């Protein structure tokens, strides 16, 4: 099994994340909380995404990464490989994402002096507390919504990237850096716009269970959110998600492409 894609995905994911972190923290009003932790975790997750994507294409089309410029895979194959990558990365991402959301939603330190200390002291303490308070399955709270969010939208991610690259690249050639940056940026935006409704639901499911359980499941969370806040709830954060998505995914795809070209 070719492993370069896993390594390139690892490095490119970490680089993208560094750029995206300010946007991510503003979105959740948690500012600088939980910073080093997502950098390490996204590298693992992005490695799974790109590694699985490329190896699924290898299985579907019998072409390696190097051969794909000359023999481009069909959009159906690209979509299926993206969905497969998205599905598997969602399971790796679930506990990390849960910890990130829980830490970023802790607003206690911003409260008055003398107020009680935050519930979670850091990522490791957070993981241990969730395990103790909510059990092993508690670490996967919201995983189902995360999987629903990422499976189709990672298909959209790779289709948009490949489609834009092909549009602006002469046949058989590698896309230029400018093309990779723009295609990567728009792939991020397209994917995040489609993912935002379930992103809202996912975060609510992840925060549920901290105190009294409010939602019975993904569907219940959707229905009661719409009932209370209207359909607009599904677009909450779509602007910040898109603003973050462009630089993060431009850099992710640029470094991914260049690392793979550099390794031959
Ligand atoms: C599928 N979904 C839209 C959730 C993410 C797509 C892009 C993934 C990238 N690591 C990022 O953080 O932007």
PDB file of C-alpha atoms and ligand atoms in Angstrom:
ATOM      1  CA  UNK A   1       0.000   0.000   0.000  1.00  0.00           C
ATOM      2  CA  UNK A   2       1.544   3.360  -1.000  1.00  0.00           C
ATOM      3  CA  UNK A   3       2.263   5.394   2.108  1.00  0.00           C
ATOM      4  CA  UNK A   4       3.508   8.724   0.700  1.00  0.00           C
ATOM      5  CA  UNK A   5      -0.053  10.028   0.606  1.00  0.00           C
ATOM      6  CA  UNK A   6      -0.479   9.318   4.328  1.00  0.00           C
ATOM      7  CA  UNK A   7       2.710  11.218   5.142  1.00  0.00           C
ATOM      8  CA  UNK A   8       1.902  14.103   2.783  1.00  0.00           C
ATOM      9  CA  UNK A   9      -1.611  14.286   4.247  1.00  0.00           C
ATOM     10  CA  UNK A  10      -0.107  14.401   7.730  1.00  0.00           C
ATOM     11  CA  UNK A  11       2.175  17.344   7.042  1.00  0.00           C
ATOM     12  CA  UNK A  12      -0.241  19.295   4.860  1.00  0.00           C
ATOM     13  CA  UNK A  13      -3.058  18.935   7.392  1.00  0.00           C
ATOM     14  CA  UNK A  14      -0.891  20.369  10.165  1.00  0.00           C
ATOM     15  CA  UNK A  15       0.160  23.323   8.000  1.00  0.00           C
ATOM     16  CA  UNK A  16      -3.426  24.088   7.019  1.00  0.00           C
ATOM     17  CA  UNK A  17      -4.541  23.931  10.592  1.00  0.00           C
ATOM     18  CA  UNK A  18      -2.045  26.473  11.867  1.00  0.00           C
ATOM     19  CA  UNK A  19      -3.599  28.964   9.460  1.00  0.00           C
ATOM     20  CA  UNK A  20      -7.153  28.066  10.381  1.00  0.00           C
ATOM     21  CA  UNK A  21      -6.864  28.118  14.139  1.00  0.00           C
ATOM     22  CA  UNK A  22      -7.635  31.818  14.699  1.00  0.00           C
ATOM     23  CA  UNK A  23     -10.877  31.389  12.734  1.00  0.00           C
ATOM     24  CA  UNK A  24     -11.768  28.248  14.615  1.00  0.00           C
ATOM     25  CA  UNK A  25     -11.400  29.833  18.027  1.00  0.00           C
ATOM     26  CA  UNK A  26     -13.295  32.996  17.114  1.00  0.00           C
ATOM     27  CA  UNK A  27     -16.159  30.800  15.910  1.00  0.00           C
ATOM     28  CA  UNK A  28     -16.491  29.188  19.316  1.00  0.00           C
ATOM     29  CA  UNK A  29     -15.534  32.217  21.409  1.00  0.00           C
ATOM     30  CA  UNK A  30     -12.923  30.126  23.156  1.00  0.00           C
ATOM     31  CA  UNK A  31      -9.994  32.131  21.758  1.00  0.00           C
ATOM     32  CA  UNK A  32      -6.656  30.486  22.466  1.00  0.00           C
ATOM     33  CA  UNK A  33      -7.920  27.396  24.163  1.00  0.00           C
ATOM     34  CA  UNK A  34      -7.005  23.939  22.910  1.00  0.00           C
ATOM     35  CA  UNK A  35      -4.385  25.115  20.399  1.00  0.00           C
ATOM     36  CA  UNK A  36      -1.510  22.607  20.381  1.00  0.00           C
ATOM     37  CA  UNK A  37      -3.850  19.686  20.622  1.00  0.00           C
ATOM     38  CA  UNK A  38      -5.729  20.095  17.301  1.00  0.00           C
ATOM     39  CA  UNK A  39      -2.435  20.628  15.474  1.00  0.00           C
ATOM     40  CA  UNK A  40      -1.297  17.167  16.486  1.00  0.00           C
ATOM     41  CA  UNK A  41      -4.665  15.515  15.971  1.00  0.00           C
ATOM     42  CA  UNK A  42      -5.526  17.028  12.586  1.00  0.00           C
ATOM     43  CA  UNK A  43      -2.245  15.718  11.217  1.00  0.00           C
ATOM     44  CA  UNK A  44      -3.335  12.166  12.036  1.00  0.00           C
ATOM     45  CA  UNK A  45      -6.828  12.748  10.678  1.00  0.00           C
ATOM     46  CA  UNK A  46      -5.709  14.421   7.454  1.00  0.00           C
ATOM     47  CA  UNK A  47      -3.246  11.610   6.928  1.00  0.00           C
ATOM     48  CA  UNK A  48      -6.102   9.097   7.141  1.00  0.00           C
ATOM     49  CA  UNK A  49      -8.214  11.215   4.756  1.00  0.00           C
ATOM     50  CA  UNK A  50      -5.625  11.610   2.007  1.00  0.00           C
ATOM     51  CA  UNK A  51      -4.162   8.138   2.458  1.00  0.00           C
ATOM     52  CA  UNK A  52      -7.540   6.417   2.266  1.00  0.00           C
ATOM     53  CA  UNK A  53      -8.661   8.661  -0.621  1.00  0.00           C
ATOM     54  CA  UNK A  54      -5.630   7.846  -2.724  1.00  0.00           C
ATOM     55  CA  UNK A  55      -5.641   4.147  -1.923  1.00  0.00           C
ATOM     56  CA  UNK A  56      -9.381   3.882  -2.671  1.00  0.00           C
ATOM     57  CA  UNK A  57      -8.693   5.439  -6.080  1.00  0.00           C
ATOM     58  CA  UNK A  58      -5.924   2.918  -6.550  1.00  0.00           C
ATOM     59  CA  UNK A  59      -8.384   0.102  -5.887  1.00  0.00           C
ATOM     60  CA  UNK A  60     -11.133   1.624  -8.075  1.00  0.00           C
ATOM     61  CA  UNK A  61      -9.034   2.730 -11.048  1.00  0.00           C
ATOM     62  CA  UNK A  62      -5.769   0.768 -10.720  1.00  0.00           C
ATOM     63  CA  UNK A  63      -3.740   3.976 -11.088  1.00  0.00           C
ATOM     64  CA  UNK A  64      -1.189   5.366  -8.649  1.00  0.00           C
ATOM     65  CA  UNK A  65      -0.964   9.039  -7.757  1.00  0.00           C
ATOM     66  CA  UNK A  66       1.781   9.552 -10.390  1.00  0.00           C
ATOM     67  CA  UNK A  67      -0.262   7.925 -13.150  1.00  0.00           C
ATOM     68  CA  UNK A  68      -3.403   9.935 -12.476  1.00  0.00           C
ATOM     69  CA  UNK A  69      -2.345  13.032 -14.434  1.00  0.00           C
ATOM     70  CA  UNK A  70      -2.071  10.997 -17.626  1.00  0.00           C
ATOM     71  CA  UNK A  71      -5.099   8.800 -16.852  1.00  0.00           C
ATOM     72  CA  UNK A  72      -7.493  10.999 -14.859  1.00  0.00           C
ATOM     73  CA  UNK A  73     -10.083   9.075 -12.825  1.00  0.00           C
ATOM     74  CA  UNK A  74     -13.800   9.709 -13.441  1.00  0.00           C
ATOM     75  CA  UNK A  75     -15.698  12.083 -11.153  1.00  0.00           C
ATOM     76  CA  UNK A  76     -17.754   9.160  -9.855  1.00  0.00           C
ATOM     77  CA  UNK A  77     -14.585   7.423  -8.703  1.00  0.00           C
ATOM     78  CA  UNK A  78     -13.247  10.647  -7.202  1.00  0.00           C
ATOM     79  CA  UNK A  79     -16.507  11.183  -5.318  1.00  0.00           C
ATOM     80  CA  UNK A  80     -16.589   7.612  -4.008  1.00  0.00           C
ATOM     81  CA  UNK A  81     -12.954   7.761  -2.910  1.00  0.00           C
ATOM     82  CA  UNK A  82     -13.602  11.105  -1.190  1.00  0.00           C
ATOM     83  CA  UNK A  83     -16.627   9.693   0.638  1.00  0.00           C
ATOM     84  CA  UNK A  84     -14.630   6.655   1.766  1.00  0.00           C
ATOM     85  CA  UNK A  85     -11.825   8.879   3.049  1.00  0.00           C
ATOM     86  CA  UNK A  86     -14.356  11.163   4.743  1.00  0.00           C
ATOM     87  CA  UNK A  87     -16.155   8.278   6.418  1.00  0.00           C
ATOM     88  CA  UNK A  88     -13.002   6.733   7.891  1.00  0.00           C
ATOM     89  CA  UNK A  89     -11.434  10.029   8.939  1.00  0.00           C
ATOM     90  CA  UNK A  90     -14.670  10.955  10.764  1.00  0.00           C
ATOM     91  CA  UNK A  91     -14.165   8.064  13.176  1.00  0.00           C
ATOM     92  CA  UNK A  92     -10.569   9.060  13.868  1.00  0.00           C
ATOM     93  CA  UNK A  93     -11.595  12.681  14.225  1.00  0.00           C
ATOM     94  CA  UNK A  94     -14.564  12.081  16.547  1.00  0.00           C
ATOM     95  CA  UNK A  95     -12.808  11.931  19.950  1.00  0.00           C
ATOM     96  CA  UNK A  96     -10.328  14.703  19.049  1.00  0.00           C
ATOM     97  CA  UNK A  97     -13.078  16.954  17.766  1.00  0.00           C
ATOM     98  CA  UNK A  98     -15.180  16.300  20.852  1.00  0.00           C
ATOM     99  CA  UNK A  99     -12.309  17.338  23.122  1.00  0.00           C
ATOM    100  CA  UNK A 100     -11.677  20.450  21.033  1.00  0.00           C
ATOM    101  CA  UNK A 101     -15.329  21.506  21.172  1.00  0.00           C
ATOM    102  CA  UNK A 102     -15.594  20.843  24.908  1.00  0.00           C
ATOM    103  CA  UNK A 103     -12.418  22.807  25.671  1.00  0.00           C
ATOM    104  CA  UNK A 104     -13.327  25.712  23.425  1.00  0.00           C
ATOM    105  CA  UNK A 105     -16.769  25.993  24.935  1.00  0.00           C
ATOM    106  CA  UNK A 106     -15.384  26.407  28.442  1.00  0.00           C
ATOM    107  CA  UNK A 107     -15.880  30.027  29.206  1.00  0.00           C
ATOM    108  CA  UNK A 108     -15.230  29.895  32.961  1.00  0.00           C
ATOM    109  CA  UNK A 109     -11.735  31.461  32.903  1.00  0.00           C
ATOM    110  CA  UNK A 110     -13.221  34.499  31.204  1.00  0.00           C
ATOM    111  CA  UNK A 111     -15.695  34.867  34.073  1.00  0.00           C
ATOM    112  CA  UNK A 112     -15.136  36.862  37.279  1.00  0.00           C
ATOM    113  CA  UNK A 113     -12.035  36.243  39.405  1.00  0.00           C
ATOM    114  CA  UNK A 114     -12.732  33.864  42.236  1.00  0.00           C
ATOM    115  CA  UNK A 115     -15.202  31.796  40.193  1.00  0.00           C
ATOM    116  CA  UNK A 116     -14.707  27.993  40.200  1.00  0.00           C
ATOM    117  CA  UNK A 117     -11.888  26.539  38.031  1.00  0.00           C
ATOM    118  CA  UNK A 118     -12.766  25.165  34.571  1.00  0.00           C
ATOM    119  CA  UNK A 119     -14.197  21.683  34.424  1.00  0.00           C
ATOM    120  CA  UNK A 120     -11.452  20.426  32.075  1.00  0.00           C
ATOM    121  CA  UNK A 121      -7.830  21.410  32.702  1.00  0.00           C
ATOM    122  CA  UNK A 122      -6.502  20.438  29.259  1.00  0.00           C
ATOM    123  CA  UNK A 123      -6.922  17.869  26.475  1.00  0.00           C
ATOM    124  CA  UNK A 124      -5.657  14.862  28.441  1.00  0.00           C
ATOM    125  CA  UNK A 125      -7.648  15.774  31.533  1.00  0.00           C
ATOM    126  CA  UNK A 126     -10.668  16.379  29.294  1.00  0.00           C
ATOM    127  CA  UNK A 127     -10.363  12.943  27.656  1.00  0.00           C
ATOM    128  CA  UNK A 128      -9.941  11.253  31.044  1.00  0.00           C
ATOM    129  CA  UNK A 129     -12.917  13.121  32.529  1.00  0.00           C
ATOM    130  CA  UNK A 130     -15.204  12.264  29.616  1.00  0.00           C
ATOM    131  CA  UNK A 131     -14.148   8.635  29.912  1.00  0.00           C
ATOM    132  CA  UNK A 132     -14.862   8.626  33.637  1.00  0.00           C
ATOM    133  CA  UNK A 133     -18.096  10.634  33.527  1.00  0.00           C
ATOM    134  CA  UNK A 134     -19.632   9.424  30.271  1.00  0.00           C
ATOM    135  CA  UNK A 135     -17.875   6.129  29.563  1.00  0.00           C
ATOM    136  CA  UNK A 136     -15.939   4.977  26.501  1.00  0.00           C
ATOM    137  CA  UNK A 137     -18.913   5.674  24.264  1.00  0.00           C
ATOM    138  CA  UNK A 138     -18.953   9.212  25.652  1.00  0.00           C
ATOM    139  CA  UNK A 139     -15.706   9.832  23.758  1.00  0.00           C
ATOM    140  CA  UNK A 140     -17.638   9.190  20.563  1.00  0.00           C
ATOM    141  CA  UNK A 141     -20.518  11.509  21.374  1.00  0.00           C
ATOM    142  CA  UNK A 142     -21.570  13.250  18.167  1.00  0.00           C
ATOM    143  CA  UNK A 143     -19.615  10.757  16.011  1.00  0.00           C
ATOM    144  CA  UNK A 144     -22.698   9.760  14.057  1.00  0.00           C
ATOM    145  CA  UNK A 145     -23.430  13.393  13.149  1.00  0.00           C
ATOM    146  CA  UNK A 146     -19.771  13.888  12.307  1.00  0.00           C
ATOM    147  CA  UNK A 147     -19.840  10.914   9.972  1.00  0.00           C
ATOM    148  CA  UNK A 148     -23.001  12.215   8.284  1.00  0.00           C
ATOM    149  CA  UNK A 149     -21.328  15.611   7.969  1.00  0.00           C
ATOM    150  CA  UNK A 150     -18.072  14.352   6.473  1.00  0.00           C
ATOM    151  CA  UNK A 151     -18.916  11.402   4.215  1.00  0.00           C
ATOM    152  CA  UNK A 152     -20.700  13.267   1.390  1.00  0.00           C
ATOM    153  CA  UNK A 153     -18.899  16.572   1.924  1.00  0.00           C
ATOM    154  CA  UNK A 154     -15.463  15.015   1.535  1.00  0.00           C
ATOM    155  CA  UNK A 155     -16.706  13.671  -1.811  1.00  0.00           C
ATOM    156  CA  UNK A 156     -17.654  17.258  -2.706  1.00  0.00           C
ATOM    157  CA  UNK A 157     -14.240  18.418  -1.470  1.00  0.00           C
ATOM    158  CA  UNK A 158     -12.257  16.217  -3.859  1.00  0.00           C
ATOM    159  CA  UNK A 159     -14.644  16.673  -6.815  1.00  0.00           C
ATOM    160  CA  UNK A 160     -14.378  20.466  -6.538  1.00  0.00           C
ATOM    161  CA  UNK A 161     -10.601  20.321  -6.211  1.00  0.00           C
ATOM    162  CA  UNK A 162     -10.108  17.995  -9.180  1.00  0.00           C
ATOM    163  CA  UNK A 163     -12.742  19.744 -11.310  1.00  0.00           C
ATOM    164  CA  UNK A 164     -11.143  23.175 -10.850  1.00  0.00           C
ATOM    165  CA  UNK A 165      -7.632  21.826 -11.398  1.00  0.00           C
ATOM    166  CA  UNK A 166      -8.688  20.152 -14.646  1.00  0.00           C
ATOM    167  CA  UNK A 167     -10.487  23.263 -15.830  1.00  0.00           C
ATOM    168  CA  UNK A 168      -7.355  25.414 -15.601  1.00  0.00           C
ATOM    169  CA  UNK A 169      -4.626  22.901 -16.495  1.00  0.00           C
ATOM    170  CA  UNK A 170      -3.598  21.759 -19.985  1.00  0.00           C
ATOM    171  CA  UNK A 171      -4.145  18.017 -20.401  1.00  0.00           C
ATOM    172  CA  UNK A 172      -1.498  15.728 -18.989  1.00  0.00           C
ATOM    173  CA  UNK A 173       0.253  18.520 -17.078  1.00  0.00           C
ATOM    174  CA  UNK A 174       0.502  19.215 -13.371  1.00  0.00           C
ATOM    175  CA  UNK A 175      -1.620  22.121 -12.128  1.00  0.00           C
ATOM    176  CA  UNK A 176       0.328  25.315 -11.332  1.00  0.00           C
ATOM    177  CA  UNK A 177       0.738  26.514  -7.742  1.00  0.00           C
ATOM    178  CA  UNK A 178      -1.808  29.270  -8.311  1.00  0.00           C
ATOM    179  CA  UNK A 179      -4.321  26.725  -9.627  1.00  0.00           C
ATOM    180  CA  UNK A 180      -3.719  24.383  -6.685  1.00  0.00           C
ATOM    181  CA  UNK A 181      -4.172  27.233  -4.198  1.00  0.00           C
ATOM    182  CA  UNK A 182      -7.403  28.465  -5.772  1.00  0.00           C
ATOM    183  CA  UNK A 183      -8.833  24.979  -6.384  1.00  0.00           C
ATOM    184  CA  UNK A 184      -7.915  23.924  -2.825  1.00  0.00           C
ATOM    185  CA  UNK A 185      -9.452  27.078  -1.365  1.00  0.00           C
ATOM    186  CA  UNK A 186     -12.715  26.677  -3.249  1.00  0.00           C
ATOM    187  CA  UNK A 187     -12.829  22.958  -2.491  1.00  0.00           C
ATOM    188  CA  UNK A 188     -12.683  23.916   1.177  1.00  0.00           C
ATOM    189  CA  UNK A 189     -15.450  26.488   0.795  1.00  0.00           C
ATOM    190  CA  UNK A 190     -17.769  24.193  -1.216  1.00  0.00           C
ATOM    191  CA  UNK A 191     -17.273  21.385   1.260  1.00  0.00           C
ATOM    192  CA  UNK A 192     -17.803  23.584   4.319  1.00  0.00           C
ATOM    193  CA  UNK A 193     -20.921  25.275   2.932  1.00  0.00           C
ATOM    194  CA  UNK A 194     -22.436  21.823   2.414  1.00  0.00           C
ATOM    195  CA  UNK A 195     -21.197  20.644   5.814  1.00  0.00           C
ATOM    196  CA  UNK A 196     -22.386  23.575   7.931  1.00  0.00           C
ATOM    197  CA  UNK A 197     -25.932  22.321   8.740  1.00  0.00           C
ATOM    198  CA  UNK A 198     -24.592  19.075  10.170  1.00  0.00           C
ATOM    199  CA  UNK A 199     -21.663  20.875  11.756  1.00  0.00           C
ATOM    200  CA  UNK A 200     -24.117  22.854  13.885  1.00  0.00           C
ATOM    201  CA  UNK A 201     -25.941  19.666  14.886  1.00  0.00           C
ATOM    202  CA  UNK A 202     -22.683  17.815  15.538  1.00  0.00           C
ATOM    203  CA  UNK A 203     -21.422  20.459  17.953  1.00  0.00           C
ATOM    204  CA  UNK A 204     -24.722  20.466  19.836  1.00  0.00           C
ATOM    205  CA  UNK A 205     -24.616  16.691  20.177  1.00  0.00           C
ATOM    206  CA  UNK A 206     -21.045  16.921  21.469  1.00  0.00           C
ATOM    207  CA  UNK A 207     -21.979  19.454  24.140  1.00  0.00           C
ATOM    208  CA  UNK A 208     -25.029  17.438  25.100  1.00  0.00           C
ATOM    209  CA  UNK A 209     -24.339  15.010  27.896  1.00  0.00           C
ATOM    210  CA  UNK A 210     -22.068  17.409  29.736  1.00  0.00           C
ATOM    211  CA  UNK A 211     -24.949  18.148  32.092  1.00  0.00           C
ATOM    212  CA  UNK A 212     -28.512  16.978  31.531  1.00  0.00           C
ATOM    213  CA  UNK A 213     -29.065  15.162  28.230  1.00  0.00           C
ATOM    214  CA  UNK A 214     -31.298  17.244  25.981  1.00  0.00           C
ATOM    215  CA  UNK A 215     -31.313  15.397  22.643  1.00  0.00           C
ATOM    216  CA  UNK A 216     -32.332  11.832  21.887  1.00  0.00           C
ATOM    217  CA  UNK A 217     -30.308  11.659  18.695  1.00  0.00           C
ATOM    218  CA  UNK A 218     -29.256  13.461  15.518  1.00  0.00           C
ATOM    219  CA  UNK A 219     -32.792  13.763  14.163  1.00  0.00           C
ATOM    220  CA  UNK A 220     -34.202  14.950  17.472  1.00  0.00           C
ATOM    221  CA  UNK A 221     -31.439  17.553  17.715  1.00  0.00           C
ATOM    222  CA  UNK A 222     -32.252  18.779  14.179  1.00  0.00           C
ATOM    223  CA  UNK A 223     -35.984  18.978  14.797  1.00  0.00           C
ATOM    224  CA  UNK A 224     -35.764  20.762  18.134  1.00  0.00           C
ATOM    225  CA  UNK A 225     -33.091  23.177  16.867  1.00  0.00           C
ATOM    226  CA  UNK A 226     -35.277  24.158  13.896  1.00  0.00           C
ATOM    227  CA  UNK A 227     -38.367  24.426  16.105  1.00  0.00           C
ATOM    228  CA  UNK A 228     -36.663  26.762  18.515  1.00  0.00           C
ATOM    229  CA  UNK A 229     -34.502  28.817  16.172  1.00  0.00           C
ATOM    230  CA  UNK A 230     -35.914  28.415  12.663  1.00  0.00           C
ATOM    231  CA  UNK A 231     -34.176  27.116   9.529  1.00  0.00           C
ATOM    232  CA  UNK A 232     -31.468  29.752   9.844  1.00  0.00           C
ATOM    233  CA  UNK A 233     -29.888  27.586  12.533  1.00  0.00           C
ATOM    234  CA  UNK A 234     -28.417  25.398   9.785  1.00  0.00           C
ATOM    235  CA  UNK A 235     -26.392  28.293   8.441  1.00  0.00           C
ATOM    236  CA  UNK A 236     -24.923  29.373  11.700  1.00  0.00           C
ATOM    237  CA  UNK A 237     -21.198  29.950  11.233  1.00  0.00           C
ATOM    238  CA  UNK A 238     -21.275  29.496   7.449  1.00  0.00           C
ATOM    239  CA  UNK A 239     -19.390  32.768   6.827  1.00  0.00           C
ATOM    240  CA  UNK A 240     -16.639  32.069   9.306  1.00  0.00           C
ATOM    241  CA  UNK A 241     -16.426  28.455   8.120  1.00  0.00           C
ATOM    242  CA  UNK A 242     -15.902  29.660   4.540  1.00  0.00           C
ATOM    243  CA  UNK A 243     -13.426  32.367   5.502  1.00  0.00           C
ATOM    244  CA  UNK A 244     -11.424  29.776   7.381  1.00  0.00           C
ATOM    245  CA  UNK A 245     -11.797  27.119   4.697  1.00  0.00           C
ATOM    246  CA  UNK A 246     -10.084  29.059   1.926  1.00  0.00           C
ATOM    247  CA  UNK A 247      -6.603  29.565   3.425  1.00  0.00           C
ATOM    248  CA  UNK A 248      -6.638  26.237   5.316  1.00  0.00           C
ATOM    249  CA  UNK A 249      -7.411  24.136   2.277  1.00  0.00           C
ATOM    250  CA  UNK A 250      -5.352  26.182  -0.187  1.00  0.00           C
ATOM    251  CA  UNK A 251      -2.284  25.490   1.973  1.00  0.00           C
ATOM    252  CA  UNK A 252      -3.284  21.891   2.639  1.00  0.00           C
ATOM    253  CA  UNK A 253      -3.563  21.039  -1.063  1.00  0.00           C
ATOM    254  CA  UNK A 254      -0.482  23.044  -2.061  1.00  0.00           C
ATOM    255  CA  UNK A 255       1.752  21.323   0.466  1.00  0.00           C
ATOM    256  CA  UNK A 256       0.185  17.930  -0.287  1.00  0.00           C
ATOM    257  CA  UNK A 257       0.760  18.256  -4.041  1.00  0.00           C
ATOM    258  CA  UNK A 258       4.298  19.566  -3.641  1.00  0.00           C
ATOM    259  CA  UNK A 259       5.356  16.956  -1.120  1.00  0.00           C
ATOM    260  CA  UNK A 260       4.157  14.196  -3.460  1.00  0.00           C
ATOM    261  CA  UNK A 261       5.873  15.746  -6.497  1.00  0.00           C
ATOM    262  CA  UNK A 262       9.039  16.203  -4.526  1.00  0.00           C
ATOM    263  CA  UNK A 263       9.071  12.531  -3.497  1.00  0.00           C
ATOM    264  CA  UNK A 264       8.545  11.589  -7.144  1.00  0.00           C
TER     265      UNK A 264
HETATM  266  C1  LIG B   1     -15.801  17.922   5.307  1.00  0.00           C
HETATM  267  N1  LIG B   1     -15.499  19.189   5.971  1.00  0.00           N
HETATM  268  C2  LIG B   1     -16.280  20.248   5.342  1.00  0.00           C
HETATM  269  C3  LIG B   1     -15.966  19.098   7.326  1.00  0.00           C
HETATM  270  C4  LIG B   1     -14.085  19.482   6.012  1.00  0.00           C
HETATM  271  C5  LIG B   1     -13.391  19.642   4.675  1.00  0.00           C
HETATM  272  C6  LIG B   1     -11.969  20.197   4.767  1.00  0.00           C
HETATM  273  C7  LIG B   1     -11.075  19.608   5.799  1.00  0.00           C
HETATM  274  C8  LIG B   1      -9.994  20.513   6.291  1.00  0.00           C
HETATM  275  N2  LIG B   1      -9.083  19.780   7.126  1.00  0.00           N
HETATM  276  C9  LIG B   1     -10.540  21.700   7.066  1.00  0.00           C
HETATM  277  O1  LIG B   1     -10.435  21.703   8.280  1.00  0.00           O
HETATM  278  O2  LIG B   1     -11.045  22.638   6.466  1.00  0.00           O
END
